[in-house]
Amino acid sequence: MRFLKIISCLLVVFLVIVNLIDHEGIASDGEITLKEAINLGLDRAKKWNGNAYLVMLTSVDEKMGGTRGATGKRYNWTLSFESPNTDQQLFVFISEGEISGILKGKGPSYGKIQLDDIKFDSPYLVKIAKKKYDLQKGVDWATGYNFTLDVENGKPIVAVLGNDRDSRFARISFNAQNGDVVRASHKLPFGGGLLNKRNGTDNLTKKGMAITGVVAGNNNLASWGDKKPTQFSVTKQPFIEWSLNNGESWTELQANGYVTHAWFDTNDQLYVATEKELWAGMTSKSKGTKILSLDHMIEKIDHSSNNHIAVLSNGKVYYTTNQGESWEQTIVPKPFYVVLISDNGDLVGLTEEWKILKKTNDGWNEITMQNHNDEPEDMQVIHNRLFIATQSGIWTRNLQEENWSKIQVDEVVVRLIKKGEKLFGITHRGEAIYSINTKDGSKSEKVFDAGDSIVWDVDIMGDTLWIATAPDYSWEEMPISQRR
């Protein structure tokens, strides 16, 4: 619960920082320590209420240079104060030694921190954390070294946040009264890998990896992801591999950057999308042919059964109906959450306002749902038929018609995965995978109970179901480093 309070405080910072306009009370130039931040913040809080007391403090991630906490100092801090016998709260924001803003609020009491009990400041505590536990700078999130202060069982607890030697998120918590370590923990991964289910048996390969995609062709199989993921990144050691023998052995392919999407066309030619590029015909001996290169990130990508391709990037949709020999583009009228393309070359988008739009010669026109109160969770197009997952069920209609029909599924599906002519549905929190029947009115079949698995992707080849999963993370005790 204590760490959840810290996270809540960080979220408040990110939500309000854009509105901060006050600049008053100079402490010292640039980076300051935890105790210096307390003194500066308390002075401002006393102007709000003469009896104000500190209940929480956290440094705030930034990219302003400096030591990034390595010396126990940070540019940005956030402090939370309360006043006695009320639910009134004051958040004080500090940047570069100045009060950069305040925010008044209400909430439950977190418990008063006795400032006279804080005997040890952040420069000393980060030094001990580095020496005793080999704590490294955070890289992907909470960069550098960060600090939090709150009260636990009446004692002031300062946590130093960073990474362990294996780049996993870690925190060392100290009793600020005596400098003793009260807790040292890091987040360790569990789960992850490529799971295949065949004839009632499960087999997990690539254990511990973040497998972010898997796709089956006529005779080939490809999977991609990160070999050494962390809690905040799946692009540390990106890879893509393919198999010619149903996963018995794998060959690594060479891609320019991390892979975001891949598929086989009907001739088993492999298409691979990276951050800003799309390649066709990738093999173990060749990167293939680059058919699209953009200045901005590829946000979404879709391909039809006959390999028309649509790519969403920076407010535009780039699309081709000749496998990338030539491309057209159109500006989207509103930000899109999903972009799709049909066998006929029709473009369909789902806006961030959950409106379904279809491109016509006159522009983008809205497709209305059967139930006007229904909001799409996700959607896909197979051939020329639109499939939409909603809280009331999965609805489908031909793009050229207006009559809707409903597909039977036992649970609410919130995410749809299309693989060629196959359609899969993922339930809330990724707890189950359904194979969605797209050809007739028969009931769809549950093919996987996820349990603790974090499902990213799924496909099927013959009688084998392939499921791409990523690790989850839990706090575990961190051993004292045996440094020599």
XYZ file of C-alpha atoms in Angstrom:
484
model
C 0.000 0.000 0.000
C 2.846 2.373 0.789
C 4.246 2.047 -2.733
C 0.783 2.526 -4.215
C 0.606 5.880 -2.427
C 3.882 6.853 -4.014
C 2.646 5.899 -7.478
C -0.557 7.882 -6.861
C 1.493 10.911 -6.003
C 3.538 10.549 -9.192
C 0.369 10.326 -11.253
C -0.885 13.565 -9.736
C 2.350 15.231 -10.788
C 2.039 14.157 -14.406
C -1.605 15.229 -14.583
C -1.102 18.734 -13.262
C 2.423 19.706 -14.242
C 1.249 21.298 -17.485
C -0.831 23.765 -15.475
C 1.864 24.915 -13.088
C 2.417 28.650 -13.305
C 3.643 29.871 -9.896
C 7.356 30.601 -9.424
C 8.325 31.688 -5.934
C 10.791 30.977 -3.129
C 14.317 30.225 -4.297
C 16.224 27.564 -2.331
C 19.447 26.783 -4.197
C 20.336 26.660 -7.862
C 19.651 23.527 -9.902
C 19.501 20.166 -8.196
C 18.676 19.888 -4.484
C 18.580 17.125 -1.881
C 15.574 15.582 -0.204
C 15.991 17.647 2.980
C 16.501 20.836 0.994
C 13.258 20.103 -0.871
C 11.473 19.613 2.467
C 12.675 22.963 3.820
C 11.668 24.773 0.633
C 8.272 23.084 0.419
C 7.467 23.510 4.108
C 8.055 27.242 3.903
C 5.449 27.475 1.137
C 3.010 25.144 2.951
C 3.126 27.305 6.098
C 1.776 30.196 4.037
C -1.171 27.973 3.157
C -1.720 26.823 6.744
C 0.471 27.697 9.684
C -0.002 24.200 11.126
C 0.709 22.334 7.882
C 2.769 19.159 8.138
C 4.463 16.925 5.576
C 2.932 13.531 4.738
C 4.766 12.497 1.578
C 7.579 13.461 -0.786
C 8.873 12.096 -4.068
C 11.403 13.150 -6.648
C 10.032 13.409 -10.176
C 11.556 11.964 -13.306
C 12.919 14.480 -15.820
C 15.449 14.762 -18.627
C 17.188 17.985 -17.723
C 20.722 16.622 -17.467
C 22.530 17.029 -14.188
C 23.375 14.068 -11.977
C 19.892 12.489 -12.227
C 20.040 11.561 -8.558
C 23.525 10.011 -8.565
C 24.641 12.537 -5.922
C 21.343 12.384 -4.048
C 20.030 15.511 -5.759
C 17.229 16.005 -8.294
C 15.814 18.966 -10.175
C 12.135 18.146 -9.589
C 10.334 17.211 -6.379
C 6.717 16.943 -5.259
C 5.604 17.269 -1.635
C 2.220 16.602 -0.071
C 1.084 18.483 3.043
C -1.976 18.260 5.259
C -3.534 20.451 7.917
C -4.684 19.127 11.324
C -8.262 17.919 11.809
C -9.272 18.556 8.173
C -9.256 16.731 4.855
C -7.444 19.634 3.174
C -4.227 18.859 1.288
C -1.631 20.899 -0.541
C 0.726 19.611 -3.223
C 3.877 21.675 -3.663
C 5.940 21.279 -6.842
C 9.630 22.160 -6.991
C 11.772 22.560 -10.097
C 15.399 23.706 -10.185
C 15.374 24.948 -6.607
C 12.166 26.979 -6.955
C 8.519 26.484 -6.137
C 7.077 25.890 -9.593
C 3.460 25.374 -8.600
C 0.901 24.331 -6.007
C -2.317 22.336 -6.105
C -4.985 22.266 -3.388
C -7.054 19.173 -2.819
C -8.875 16.913 -0.388
C -8.251 13.343 0.672
C -7.636 10.858 3.475
C -4.747 11.439 5.867
C -1.491 9.605 5.154
C 0.103 10.257 8.561
C 2.381 13.025 9.767
C 6.137 12.816 9.158
C 8.125 14.119 12.107
C 10.772 16.210 10.408
C 13.107 16.124 13.413
C 13.316 12.338 12.934
C 14.937 12.694 9.474
C 18.624 12.412 10.345
C 19.915 11.086 7.022
C 19.635 12.931 3.720
C 19.427 11.530 0.172
C 23.162 11.972 -0.733
C 24.193 9.620 2.059
C 21.381 7.110 1.429
C 22.017 6.784 -2.310
C 25.689 6.226 -1.570
C 24.827 3.336 0.759
C 22.340 1.875 -1.741
C 25.019 1.851 -4.451
C 27.683 0.440 -2.163
C 25.655 -2.231 -0.403
C 23.303 -3.325 -3.190
C 25.105 -2.153 -6.319
C 22.042 -0.092 -7.207
C 22.262 1.214 -10.772
C 20.593 4.165 -12.467
C 17.083 3.614 -13.788
C 16.933 3.719 -17.579
C 13.482 3.054 -19.060
C 11.349 4.553 -16.305
C 12.193 6.612 -13.191
C 15.494 7.404 -14.867
C 18.606 7.855 -12.779
C 18.078 7.539 -9.011
C 14.794 8.653 -7.496
C 13.685 9.144 -3.903
C 10.470 8.876 -1.909
C 9.649 9.700 1.714
C 6.616 8.723 3.741
C 5.808 7.354 7.185
C 5.519 3.693 8.131
C 4.613 2.596 11.662
C 5.424 6.089 12.833
C 8.917 6.050 11.301
C 10.124 8.140 8.333
C 11.045 5.817 5.474
C 13.162 6.983 2.529
C 13.253 4.709 -0.518
C 15.982 4.988 -3.148
C 14.747 3.759 -6.541
C 16.890 2.505 -9.408
C 17.822 -0.715 -11.187
C 19.676 -3.804 -10.065
C 22.634 -5.144 -12.037
C 20.287 -6.971 -14.418
C 18.360 -3.761 -15.240
C 15.358 -4.755 -13.127
C 13.448 -2.159 -11.141
C 14.672 -2.015 -7.545
C 14.153 -0.014 -4.344
C 16.158 0.195 -1.136
C 14.171 1.525 1.833
C 15.898 3.179 4.797
C 14.813 4.274 8.258
C 15.705 7.955 8.030
C 16.149 8.103 11.819
C 19.126 5.757 11.997
C 20.060 5.018 8.371
C 19.272 1.295 8.673
C 17.971 -0.647 5.681
C 14.443 -1.802 6.451
C 13.685 -3.375 3.085
C 15.498 -4.122 -0.180
C 13.581 -5.568 -3.104
C 13.550 -5.780 -6.880
C 10.938 -6.769 -9.420
C 11.662 -10.181 -10.888
C 9.991 -11.589 -14.005
C 7.913 -14.725 -14.027
C 6.247 -16.350 -16.998
C 6.743 -15.297 -20.585
C 7.626 -17.327 -23.647
C 6.073 -19.026 -26.658
C 3.455 -21.589 -25.664
C 2.120 -24.244 -27.996
C -0.872 -26.442 -27.277
C -1.167 -29.659 -29.224
C -3.394 -32.693 -28.548
C -4.081 -31.607 -24.979
C -0.443 -30.996 -24.042
C 1.306 -27.681 -23.401
C 4.906 -26.909 -24.312
C 6.652 -23.641 -23.423
C 9.701 -22.474 -25.351
C 11.676 -19.212 -25.270
C 11.058 -19.110 -21.515
C 11.303 -15.709 -19.864
C 11.248 -13.834 -23.167
C 8.612 -11.279 -24.098
C 7.048 -12.810 -27.198
C 5.053 -9.970 -28.683
C 3.951 -11.682 -31.891
C 3.492 -15.043 -33.575
C 2.155 -15.857 -37.044
C 1.656 -19.055 -39.021
C 1.868 -19.323 -42.796
C 1.069 -22.308 -44.980
C 4.200 -24.157 -43.918
C 6.200 -21.589 -41.933
C 6.017 -20.033 -38.505
C 7.473 -16.751 -37.239
C 7.732 -15.236 -33.763
C 9.248 -11.999 -32.499
C 9.772 -10.004 -29.332
C 12.535 -9.325 -26.799
C 15.035 -11.824 -25.415
C 15.852 -9.752 -22.315
C 12.767 -7.691 -21.458
C 12.420 -5.462 -18.420
C 9.254 -4.322 -16.720
C 9.271 -1.093 -18.717
C 10.746 -2.175 -22.054
C 10.389 -5.008 -24.573
C 12.945 -3.570 -26.991
C 16.204 -4.338 -25.175
C 17.285 -7.329 -27.282
C 14.691 -7.514 -30.066
C 14.551 -10.529 -32.351
C 12.495 -12.225 -35.034
C 12.849 -15.936 -35.824
C 11.155 -18.341 -38.142
C 10.654 -22.072 -38.220
C 10.174 -24.389 -41.168
C 9.238 -27.416 -39.036
C 6.362 -26.283 -36.792
C 8.594 -24.874 -34.090
C 11.005 -27.782 -33.741
C 13.918 -25.476 -34.599
C 14.277 -21.744 -35.243
C 16.437 -19.504 -37.405
C 17.007 -15.881 -36.409
C 16.326 -13.246 -39.059
C 17.950 -9.835 -39.387
C 15.613 -6.883 -39.017
C 16.424 -3.190 -38.801
C 15.226 -2.494 -35.249
C 12.512 -4.129 -33.206
C 9.603 -5.796 -34.998
C 6.093 -4.478 -34.420
C 4.144 -6.675 -36.844
C 4.712 -9.530 -39.297
C 2.659 -11.773 -41.540
C 2.882 -14.291 -44.388
C 1.089 -13.709 -47.671
C -0.620 -16.571 -49.498
C 2.718 -17.531 -51.102
C 4.414 -17.753 -47.659
C 6.388 -14.568 -48.305
C 7.182 -12.904 -44.972
C 6.356 -9.216 -44.445
C 7.950 -7.467 -41.467
C 7.178 -4.032 -40.013
C 9.647 -2.242 -37.759
C 9.339 1.159 -36.100
C 9.334 3.168 -39.354
C 9.822 0.618 -42.156
C 8.030 -2.227 -43.907
C 9.954 -5.062 -45.594
C 8.733 -7.802 -47.938
C 10.306 -11.188 -48.597
C 12.512 -11.455 -45.506
C 14.388 -14.772 -45.241
C 17.295 -16.192 -43.270
C 19.607 -15.055 -46.085
C 18.074 -11.698 -46.926
C 16.344 -8.742 -45.270
C 14.081 -8.679 -48.286
C 12.899 -5.533 -50.056
C 11.991 -2.345 -48.250
C 8.594 -1.297 -49.585
C 7.846 1.593 -47.207
C 9.942 4.010 -45.160
C 8.378 6.799 -43.082
C 9.658 9.769 -41.117
C 7.320 9.032 -38.230
C 6.495 5.893 -36.295
C 4.161 3.261 -37.683
C 1.309 3.418 -35.178
C -1.011 0.778 -36.651
C -0.846 -1.583 -39.606
C -3.311 -3.923 -41.299
C -3.340 -6.202 -44.316
C -6.178 -7.910 -46.120
C -6.479 -11.543 -47.170
C -5.238 -10.602 -50.666
C -2.430 -8.511 -49.144
C -3.676 -4.972 -49.506
C -1.834 -3.005 -46.811
C -2.777 0.044 -44.722
C -0.403 1.895 -42.397
C -1.320 4.637 -39.898
C 1.396 7.188 -39.109
C 1.286 10.795 -37.892
C -2.307 11.484 -38.848
C -2.120 9.843 -42.278
C -3.041 6.458 -43.708
C -0.663 5.064 -46.337
C -2.230 2.240 -48.347
C -1.387 -0.019 -51.267
C -3.368 -2.515 -53.335
C -0.361 -3.883 -55.241
C 1.832 -5.255 -52.415
C 3.794 -2.038 -52.012
C 4.731 -1.271 -55.612
C 2.961 2.063 -55.193
C 1.332 3.830 -52.254
C -1.459 6.330 -51.812
C -2.148 8.387 -48.717
C -5.069 10.084 -47.045
C -5.373 12.339 -44.024
C -7.500 10.978 -41.179
C -10.250 13.353 -39.994
C -9.733 12.454 -36.320
C -7.112 10.461 -34.387
C -7.502 6.754 -35.114
C -7.196 3.912 -32.644
C -7.475 1.277 -35.403
C -7.074 1.308 -39.200
C -8.218 -1.583 -41.416
C -8.276 -2.454 -45.125
C -10.576 -4.894 -46.945
C -10.059 -7.164 -49.937
C -11.808 -4.486 -52.007
C -9.383 -1.851 -50.775
C -11.920 -0.167 -48.479
C -10.353 1.733 -45.558
C -12.057 1.635 -42.168
C -10.970 3.428 -39.002
C -11.948 3.450 -35.349
C -11.504 6.878 -33.810
C -10.391 7.606 -30.270
C -13.986 8.727 -29.711
C -15.118 5.174 -30.644
C -16.680 6.194 -33.945
C -16.389 3.845 -36.933
C -15.486 5.626 -40.156
C -15.261 4.289 -43.717
C -13.434 6.137 -46.467
C -15.467 6.945 -49.566
C -14.957 9.237 -52.521
C -16.699 11.945 -50.505
C -14.425 11.564 -47.480
C -14.911 9.577 -44.274
C -18.470 8.548 -43.418
C -19.635 7.039 -40.123
C -20.882 3.461 -39.878
C -23.611 3.289 -37.235
C -23.933 0.341 -34.889
C -26.970 -1.913 -34.586
C -27.354 -0.671 -31.008
C -26.612 3.047 -30.856
C -25.602 2.733 -27.188
C -22.934 0.136 -28.029
C -19.311 1.292 -28.105
C -16.697 -0.702 -30.057
C -13.910 -2.234 -27.989
C -11.990 -3.385 -31.072
C -12.637 -4.357 -34.679
C -11.215 -6.265 -37.633
C -12.004 -6.801 -41.307
C -11.759 -10.241 -42.940
C -12.258 -10.229 -46.709
C -14.963 -7.537 -46.907
C -16.731 -8.261 -43.626
C -16.436 -6.058 -40.557
C -16.279 -7.616 -37.066
C -16.771 -5.436 -33.998
C -16.311 -6.454 -30.354
C -18.596 -4.650 -27.902
C -19.792 -5.186 -24.337
C -23.014 -6.649 -25.741
C -21.220 -9.144 -28.001
C -19.486 -9.427 -31.367
C -21.342 -7.872 -34.285
C -20.628 -8.331 -37.981
C -21.790 -6.988 -41.335
C -20.618 -6.758 -44.908
C -19.016 -3.393 -45.620
C -21.282 -2.950 -48.639
C -24.469 -3.732 -46.712
C -26.248 -2.465 -43.606
C -27.632 -5.610 -41.979
C -25.892 -6.683 -38.768
C -25.706 -10.139 -37.227
C -24.396 -11.305 -33.872
C -21.776 -13.982 -33.154
C -22.221 -16.179 -30.088
C -19.463 -15.958 -27.453
C -19.790 -16.953 -23.781
C -17.727 -14.013 -22.471
C -17.195 -10.372 -23.348
C -14.393 -10.000 -25.895
C -12.434 -6.747 -25.731
C -9.686 -7.436 -28.264
C -9.752 -9.062 -31.697
C -6.761 -10.689 -33.415
C -6.930 -11.442 -37.132
C -4.654 -14.035 -38.735
C -5.521 -14.451 -42.404
C -9.093 -15.747 -42.443
C -8.951 -16.712 -38.755
C -10.289 -14.515 -35.961
C -9.484 -14.766 -32.252
C -11.033 -12.901 -29.352
C -9.310 -11.974 -26.086
C -11.477 -11.448 -22.994
C -11.093 -8.813 -20.278
C -7.616 -8.784 -18.689
C -6.528 -11.373 -21.270
C -8.002 -14.184 -19.187
C -9.152 -16.329 -22.119
C -8.788 -16.732 -25.880
C -11.708 -17.659 -28.126
C -11.601 -18.880 -31.699
C -14.343 -16.786 -33.306
C -16.526 -18.558 -35.852
C -16.770 -16.168 -38.816
C -18.483 -18.420 -41.349
C -21.818 -19.389 -39.775
C -23.923 -18.780 -36.698
C -22.459 -21.541 -34.554
C -20.982 -20.794 -31.159
C -17.363 -19.691 -30.864
C -14.952 -21.917 -28.944
C -12.731 -21.121 -25.977
C -9.262 -22.407 -26.880
C -7.123 -21.124 -23.981
C -7.501 -20.169 -20.318
C -4.685 -17.710 -19.718
C -4.356 -18.037 -15.935
C -1.291 -15.965 -14.974
C -0.117 -15.602 -18.585
C 0.015 -12.174 -20.242
C -1.168 -12.878 -23.784
C 0.113 -10.700 -26.639
C -0.723 -12.710 -29.740
C -2.076 -16.030 -31.006
C -2.264 -18.118 -34.175
C -2.916 -21.715 -35.141
C -1.132 -24.066 -37.532
C -2.761 -27.428 -38.163
C -3.636 -28.866 -34.748
C -1.209 -26.619 -32.845
C -2.241 -23.412 -31.121
C 0.617 -20.924 -30.699
C 0.345 -18.317 -27.949
C 2.780 -15.410 -27.506
C 3.162 -14.355 -23.864
C 5.258 -11.843 -21.917
C 6.554 -12.004 -18.329
C 4.816 -10.441 -15.378
C 6.789 -8.982 -12.468
C 6.603 -9.238 -8.672
C 8.567 -7.729 -5.791
C 11.131 -10.113 -4.312
C 13.739 -9.654 -1.599
C 17.022 -8.359 -2.978
C 20.253 -9.933 -1.687
C 23.136 -7.809 -0.498
C 25.668 -7.416 -3.293
C 28.921 -9.308 -2.747
C 31.178 -6.722 -4.328
C 34.953 -7.115 -4.203
